[in-house]
Coordinates of C-alpha atoms in Angstrom, one line a residue:
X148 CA -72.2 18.0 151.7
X149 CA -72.8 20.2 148.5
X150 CA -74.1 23.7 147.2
X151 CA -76.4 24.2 144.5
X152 CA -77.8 27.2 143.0
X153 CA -81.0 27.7 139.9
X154 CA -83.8 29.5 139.9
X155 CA -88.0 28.3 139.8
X156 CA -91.1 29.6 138.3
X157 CA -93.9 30.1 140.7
X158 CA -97.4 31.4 140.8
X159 CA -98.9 31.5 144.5
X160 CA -102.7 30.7 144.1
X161 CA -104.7 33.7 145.8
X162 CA -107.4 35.6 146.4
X163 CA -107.5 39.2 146.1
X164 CA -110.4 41.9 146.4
X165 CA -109.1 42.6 141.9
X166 CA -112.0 41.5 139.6
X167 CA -110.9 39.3 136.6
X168 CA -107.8 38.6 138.6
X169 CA -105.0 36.8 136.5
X170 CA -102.4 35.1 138.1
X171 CA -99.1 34.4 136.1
X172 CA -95.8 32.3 136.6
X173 CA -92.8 34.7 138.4
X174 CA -89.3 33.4 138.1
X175 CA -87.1 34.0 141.2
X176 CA -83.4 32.7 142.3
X177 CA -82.9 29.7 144.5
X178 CA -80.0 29.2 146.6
X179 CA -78.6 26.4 149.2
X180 CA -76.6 23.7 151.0
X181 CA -77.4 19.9 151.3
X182 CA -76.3 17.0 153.0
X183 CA -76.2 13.3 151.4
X184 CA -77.0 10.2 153.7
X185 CA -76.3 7.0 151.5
X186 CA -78.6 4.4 153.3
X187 CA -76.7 1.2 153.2
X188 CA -75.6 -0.5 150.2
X189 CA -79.0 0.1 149.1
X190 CA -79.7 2.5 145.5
X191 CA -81.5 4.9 148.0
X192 CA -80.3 7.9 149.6
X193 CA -81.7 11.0 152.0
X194 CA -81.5 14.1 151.1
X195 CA -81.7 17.2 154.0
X196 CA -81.4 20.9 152.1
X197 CA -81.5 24.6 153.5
X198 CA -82.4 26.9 150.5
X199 CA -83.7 30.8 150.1
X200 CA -86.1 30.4 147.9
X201 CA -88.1 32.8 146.2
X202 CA -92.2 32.7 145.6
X203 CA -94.6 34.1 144.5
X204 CA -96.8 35.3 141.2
X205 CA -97.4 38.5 138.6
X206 CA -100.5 39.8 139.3
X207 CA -103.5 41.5 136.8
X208 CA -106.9 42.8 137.5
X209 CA -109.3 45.7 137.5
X210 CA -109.8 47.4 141.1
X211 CA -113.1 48.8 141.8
X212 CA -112.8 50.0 145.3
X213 CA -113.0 53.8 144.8
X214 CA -116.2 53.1 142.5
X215 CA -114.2 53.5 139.1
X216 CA -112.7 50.5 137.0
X217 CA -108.9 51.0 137.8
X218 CA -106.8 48.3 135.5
X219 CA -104.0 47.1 137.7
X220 CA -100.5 44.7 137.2
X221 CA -97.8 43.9 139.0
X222 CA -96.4 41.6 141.3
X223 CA -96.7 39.3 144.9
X224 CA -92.9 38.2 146.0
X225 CA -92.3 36.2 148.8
X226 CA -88.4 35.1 150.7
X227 CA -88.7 31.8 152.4
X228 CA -85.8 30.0 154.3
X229 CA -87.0 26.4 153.0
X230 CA -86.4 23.0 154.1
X231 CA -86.8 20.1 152.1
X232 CA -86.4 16.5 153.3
X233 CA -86.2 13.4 150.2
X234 CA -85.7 10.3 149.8
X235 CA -83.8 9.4 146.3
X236 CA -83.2 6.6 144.2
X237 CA -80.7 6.2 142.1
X238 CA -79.9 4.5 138.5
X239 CA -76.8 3.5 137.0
X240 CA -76.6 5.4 133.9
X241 CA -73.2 6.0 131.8
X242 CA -70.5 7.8 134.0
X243 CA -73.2 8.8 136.6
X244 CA -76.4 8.3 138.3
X245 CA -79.8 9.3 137.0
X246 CA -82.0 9.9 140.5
X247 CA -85.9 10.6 141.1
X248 CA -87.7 11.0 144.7
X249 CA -89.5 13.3 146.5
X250 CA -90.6 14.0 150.4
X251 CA -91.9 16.7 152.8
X252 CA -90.7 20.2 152.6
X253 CA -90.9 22.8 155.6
X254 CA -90.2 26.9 155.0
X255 CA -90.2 30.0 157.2
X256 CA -90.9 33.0 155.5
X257 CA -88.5 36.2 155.9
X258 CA -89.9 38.7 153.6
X259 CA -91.3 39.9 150.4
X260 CA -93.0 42.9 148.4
X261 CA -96.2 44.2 147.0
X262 CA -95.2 46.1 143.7
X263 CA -98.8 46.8 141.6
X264 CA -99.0 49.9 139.2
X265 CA -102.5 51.3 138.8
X266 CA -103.7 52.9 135.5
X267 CA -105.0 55.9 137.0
X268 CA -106.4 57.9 133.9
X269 CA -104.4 60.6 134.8
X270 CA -101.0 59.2 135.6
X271 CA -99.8 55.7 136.4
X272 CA -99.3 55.1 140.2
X273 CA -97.4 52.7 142.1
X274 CA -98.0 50.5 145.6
X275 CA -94.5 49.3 146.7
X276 CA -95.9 47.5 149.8
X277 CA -93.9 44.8 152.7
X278 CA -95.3 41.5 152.6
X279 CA -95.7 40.8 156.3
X280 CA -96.2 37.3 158.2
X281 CA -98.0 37.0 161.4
X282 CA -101.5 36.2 162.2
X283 CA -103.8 39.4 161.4
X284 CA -106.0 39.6 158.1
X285 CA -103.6 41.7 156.3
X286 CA -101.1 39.3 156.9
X287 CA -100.0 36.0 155.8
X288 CA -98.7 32.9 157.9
X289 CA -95.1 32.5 158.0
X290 CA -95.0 28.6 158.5
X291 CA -95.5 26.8 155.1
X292 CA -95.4 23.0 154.3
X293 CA -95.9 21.3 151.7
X294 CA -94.4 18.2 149.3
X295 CA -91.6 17.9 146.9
X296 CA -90.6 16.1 143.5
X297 CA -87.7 15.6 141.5
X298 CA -85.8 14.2 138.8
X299 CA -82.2 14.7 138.1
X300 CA -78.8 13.7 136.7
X301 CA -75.8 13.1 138.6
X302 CA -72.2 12.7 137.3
X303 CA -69.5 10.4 139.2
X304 CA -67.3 13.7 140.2
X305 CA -70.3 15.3 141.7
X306 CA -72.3 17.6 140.0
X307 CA -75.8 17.2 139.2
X308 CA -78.6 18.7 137.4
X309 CA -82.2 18.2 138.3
X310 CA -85.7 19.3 138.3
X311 CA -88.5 20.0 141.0
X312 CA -91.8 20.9 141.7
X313 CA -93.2 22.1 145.5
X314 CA -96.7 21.9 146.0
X315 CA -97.7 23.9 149.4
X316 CA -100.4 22.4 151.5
X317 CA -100.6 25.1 154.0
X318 CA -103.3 27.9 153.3
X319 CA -101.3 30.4 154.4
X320 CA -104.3 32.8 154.4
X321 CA -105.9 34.8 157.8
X322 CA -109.0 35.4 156.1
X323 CA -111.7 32.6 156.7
X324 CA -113.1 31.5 152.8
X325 CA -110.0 32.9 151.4
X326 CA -107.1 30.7 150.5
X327 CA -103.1 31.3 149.7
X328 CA -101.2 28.0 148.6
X329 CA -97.4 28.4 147.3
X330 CA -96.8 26.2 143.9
X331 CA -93.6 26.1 142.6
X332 CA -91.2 24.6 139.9
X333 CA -87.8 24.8 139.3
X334 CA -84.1 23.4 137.6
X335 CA -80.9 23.9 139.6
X336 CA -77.5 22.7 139.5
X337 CA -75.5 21.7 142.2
X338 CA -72.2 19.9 143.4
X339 CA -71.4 17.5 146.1
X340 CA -68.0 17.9 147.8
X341 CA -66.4 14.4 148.1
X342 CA -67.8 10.8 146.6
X343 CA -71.5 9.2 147.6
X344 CA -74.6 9.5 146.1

Protein backbone atom coordinates (compact mmCIF):
# COMPACT_ATOMS: atom_id res chain seq x y z
CA UNK A 1 0.00 0.00 0.00
CA UNK A 2 1.59 3.48 -0.79
CA UNK A 3 0.64 7.26 -1.47
CA UNK A 4 1.86 9.34 -4.20
CA UNK A 5 1.41 12.75 -5.06
CA UNK A 6 2.63 15.06 -8.77
CA UNK A 7 0.90 16.90 -10.95
CA UNK A 8 0.03 16.32 -15.11
CA UNK A 9 -0.33 18.50 -18.10
CA UNK A 10 -3.56 18.03 -19.96
CA UNK A 11 -5.42 19.43 -22.87
CA UNK A 12 -9.00 17.93 -23.26
CA UNK A 13 -9.71 17.84 -27.15
CA UNK A 14 -13.15 19.80 -27.82
CA UNK A 15 -15.29 21.44 -29.68
CA UNK A 16 -16.67 24.66 -28.94
CA UNK A 17 -19.10 27.18 -30.83
CA UNK A 18 -15.16 29.85 -30.63
CA UNK A 19 -13.80 30.25 -34.18
CA UNK A 20 -10.00 29.76 -34.46
CA UNK A 21 -10.29 27.86 -31.31
CA UNK A 22 -6.76 27.07 -29.72
CA UNK A 23 -6.49 24.52 -27.27
CA UNK A 24 -3.33 24.56 -24.93
CA UNK A 25 -1.78 22.15 -22.21
CA UNK A 26 -3.22 23.03 -18.35
CA UNK A 27 -1.21 21.78 -15.51
CA UNK A 28 -3.30 20.50 -12.44
CA UNK A 29 -2.40 18.45 -9.09
CA UNK A 30 -2.68 14.71 -8.82
CA UNK A 31 -3.28 12.98 -5.70
CA UNK A 32 -3.69 9.10 -4.50
CA UNK A 33 -3.41 5.72 -2.85
CA UNK A 34 -2.27 2.32 -4.46
CA UNK A 35 -2.06 -1.11 -3.74
CA UNK A 36 0.89 -3.56 -5.05
CA UNK A 37 0.08 -7.29 -6.00
CA UNK A 38 3.52 -9.02 -6.68
CA UNK A 39 2.32 -11.91 -9.07
CA UNK A 40 4.43 -14.85 -8.10
CA UNK A 41 8.06 -15.02 -8.26
CA UNK A 42 7.56 -13.52 -11.59
CA UNK A 43 9.26 -9.69 -12.56
CA UNK A 44 5.55 -8.58 -13.01
CA UNK A 45 3.26 -6.89 -10.66
CA UNK A 46 -0.54 -5.25 -10.55
CA UNK A 47 -1.01 -2.14 -9.85
CA UNK A 48 -4.88 -0.87 -8.46
CA UNK A 49 -4.78 3.25 -7.74
CA UNK A 50 -7.58 5.72 -6.52
CA UNK A 51 -6.39 9.30 -7.53
CA UNK A 52 -8.18 12.99 -7.82
CA UNK A 53 -6.96 13.95 -10.79
CA UNK A 54 -7.25 17.10 -12.52
CA UNK A 55 -8.15 17.72 -16.52
CA UNK A 56 -8.68 19.76 -18.63
CA UNK A 57 -7.18 22.64 -21.18
CA UNK A 58 -6.62 26.74 -21.62
CA UNK A 59 -8.86 27.85 -23.96
CA UNK A 60 -8.56 30.86 -27.03
CA UNK A 61 -10.84 31.97 -29.64
CA UNK A 62 -12.88 34.70 -31.14
CA UNK A 63 -16.87 34.49 -30.31
CA UNK A 64 -19.16 35.69 -32.79
CA UNK A 65 -22.48 34.92 -31.33
CA UNK A 66 -23.76 38.51 -30.70
CA UNK A 67 -22.73 39.35 -34.45
CA UNK A 68 -19.29 41.16 -33.40
CA UNK A 69 -15.80 39.41 -33.26
CA UNK A 70 -15.39 39.12 -29.35
CA UNK A 71 -11.53 37.69 -28.65
CA UNK A 72 -11.88 35.31 -25.84
CA UNK A 73 -9.27 33.09 -23.28
CA UNK A 74 -9.41 31.29 -20.50
CA UNK A 75 -9.84 27.92 -19.18
CA UNK A 76 -11.99 24.26 -19.15
CA UNK A 77 -11.08 22.41 -15.59
CA UNK A 78 -12.33 19.21 -14.86
CA UNK A 79 -12.09 16.93 -11.03
CA UNK A 80 -12.24 13.24 -11.64
CA UNK A 81 -12.03 10.43 -9.00
CA UNK A 82 -9.83 8.12 -11.33
CA UNK A 83 -9.08 4.53 -11.32
CA UNK A 84 -6.30 3.04 -13.01
CA UNK A 85 -5.61 -0.62 -13.26
CA UNK A 86 -1.58 -1.87 -14.65
CA UNK A 87 0.23 -4.39 -15.07
CA UNK A 88 4.17 -3.64 -14.35
CA UNK A 89 7.38 -5.14 -15.10
CA UNK A 90 10.18 -4.67 -13.36
CA UNK A 91 14.14 -4.47 -14.03
CA UNK A 92 16.94 -4.87 -11.78
CA UNK A 93 18.76 -1.72 -11.87
CA UNK A 94 21.48 -0.55 -9.04
CA UNK A 95 19.76 -0.30 -5.50
CA UNK A 96 16.18 -0.53 -7.14
CA UNK A 97 13.88 -1.40 -9.74
CA UNK A 98 13.38 0.47 -13.07
CA UNK A 99 9.40 -0.56 -14.07
CA UNK A 100 7.28 0.22 -17.38
CA UNK A 101 3.46 -1.06 -18.04
CA UNK A 102 0.38 0.20 -18.69
CA UNK A 103 -3.51 -0.94 -18.53
CA UNK A 104 -7.15 0.34 -18.37
CA UNK A 105 -8.11 3.35 -16.42
CA UNK A 106 -11.80 4.12 -15.25
CA UNK A 107 -12.86 7.92 -13.69
CA UNK A 108 -15.94 9.47 -12.34
CA UNK A 109 -16.13 12.94 -12.69
CA UNK A 110 -16.99 15.34 -9.46
CA UNK A 111 -16.64 18.72 -10.69
CA UNK A 112 -14.98 21.47 -12.59
CA UNK A 113 -15.13 25.26 -13.95
CA UNK A 114 -15.64 27.40 -16.88
CA UNK A 115 -13.40 30.56 -16.33
CA UNK A 116 -13.22 32.58 -20.00
CA UNK A 117 -12.60 36.40 -20.03
CA UNK A 118 -14.13 38.24 -23.05
CA UNK A 119 -12.46 41.37 -24.62
CA UNK A 120 -15.40 43.38 -24.65
CA UNK A 121 -14.21 46.71 -26.27
CA UNK A 122 -15.46 48.44 -23.41
CA UNK A 123 -14.29 46.46 -20.51
CA UNK A 124 -13.08 42.91 -20.04
CA UNK A 125 -15.81 40.53 -18.77
CA UNK A 126 -15.63 37.30 -17.09
CA UNK A 127 -17.82 33.77 -17.36
CA UNK A 128 -17.02 31.75 -14.08
CA UNK A 129 -19.36 28.84 -15.04
CA UNK A 130 -19.92 24.87 -13.10
CA UNK A 131 -18.87 22.23 -15.30
CA UNK A 132 -21.79 19.80 -14.93
CA UNK A 133 -22.02 15.99 -15.81
CA UNK A 134 -25.20 14.24 -16.76
CA UNK A 135 -26.72 13.62 -20.05
CA UNK A 136 -28.26 16.95 -21.55
CA UNK A 137 -26.30 19.01 -24.37
CA UNK A 138 -24.89 21.45 -22.09
CA UNK A 139 -23.50 18.85 -20.21
CA UNK A 140 -20.80 16.37 -20.26
CA UNK A 141 -20.73 12.53 -19.30
CA UNK A 142 -19.41 11.77 -16.08
CA UNK A 143 -18.17 8.14 -16.85
CA UNK A 144 -14.70 8.32 -18.61
CA UNK A 145 -12.32 5.46 -19.71
CA UNK A 146 -9.65 5.26 -21.21
CA UNK A 147 -5.80 3.58 -21.30
CA UNK A 148 -2.61 4.21 -19.33
CA UNK A 149 1.31 4.27 -19.76
CA UNK A 150 4.15 4.48 -17.68
CA UNK A 151 7.68 4.35 -16.96
CA UNK A 152 9.36 4.84 -13.61
CA UNK A 153 12.06 4.30 -11.05
CA UNK A 154 11.83 2.57 -7.92
CA UNK A 155 14.27 2.43 -4.97
CA UNK A 156 14.63 -0.78 -2.65
CA UNK A 157 13.10 1.35 0.53
CA UNK A 158 10.10 2.36 -1.49
CA UNK A 159 9.92 5.41 -3.16
CA UNK A 160 9.55 5.77 -6.71
CA UNK A 161 9.43 8.21 -9.46
CA UNK A 162 7.64 7.71 -12.71
CA UNK A 163 5.93 9.00 -15.68
CA UNK A 164 2.45 8.61 -17.38
CA UNK A 165 0.27 9.40 -20.07
CA UNK A 166 -3.81 8.69 -20.10
CA UNK A 167 -5.40 8.68 -23.29
CA UNK A 168 -9.41 8.77 -22.85
CA UNK A 169 -11.47 6.75 -25.25
CA UNK A 170 -14.76 7.87 -24.14
CA UNK A 171 -16.31 10.92 -26.04
CA UNK A 172 -17.65 12.36 -23.28
CA UNK A 173 -19.74 14.80 -25.52
CA UNK A 174 -23.93 14.99 -25.58
CA UNK A 175 -23.87 16.67 -28.80
CA UNK A 176 -24.09 14.20 -31.91
CA UNK A 177 -20.89 15.27 -34.46
CA UNK A 178 -19.19 16.88 -31.58
CA UNK A 179 -16.52 15.11 -29.59
CA UNK A 180 -14.78 15.66 -25.94
CA UNK A 181 -11.76 13.13 -25.27
CA UNK A 182 -9.50 13.71 -21.99
CA UNK A 183 -5.52 13.39 -22.80
CA UNK A 184 -3.27 13.68 -20.20
CA UNK A 185 0.39 13.43 -19.05
CA UNK A 186 2.08 13.53 -15.96
CA UNK A 187 5.27 12.79 -13.29
CA UNK A 188 4.55 11.91 -9.71
CA UNK A 189 6.27 10.55 -6.85
CA UNK A 190 5.20 8.14 -4.59
CA UNK A 191 6.06 5.69 -1.62
CA UNK A 192 5.18 2.14 -0.78
CA UNK A 193 4.76 1.40 2.85
CA UNK A 194 6.56 -1.99 3.61
CA UNK A 195 8.89 -4.20 0.94
CA UNK A 196 7.50 -5.69 -2.62
CA UNK A 197 7.54 -4.35 -5.85
Amino acid sequence: IGVQGGFSLSKTEMNTSFSDLKLNYLLGPLAGIMVGLNLGESNFSLMQEINYAFKGAKISGTDNSQGIAVPVNGRHTTRYIEFPLNILYYLNAGNGHFFIGGGPYAAIGIGGKNKLTYQLETAPEVEDVTVEFGTENNQIKGLDYGVQGQVGYKLGYGSYLRAFYSHGLANLSNVEGNSYLNRNFGLSFGYFFGSGK
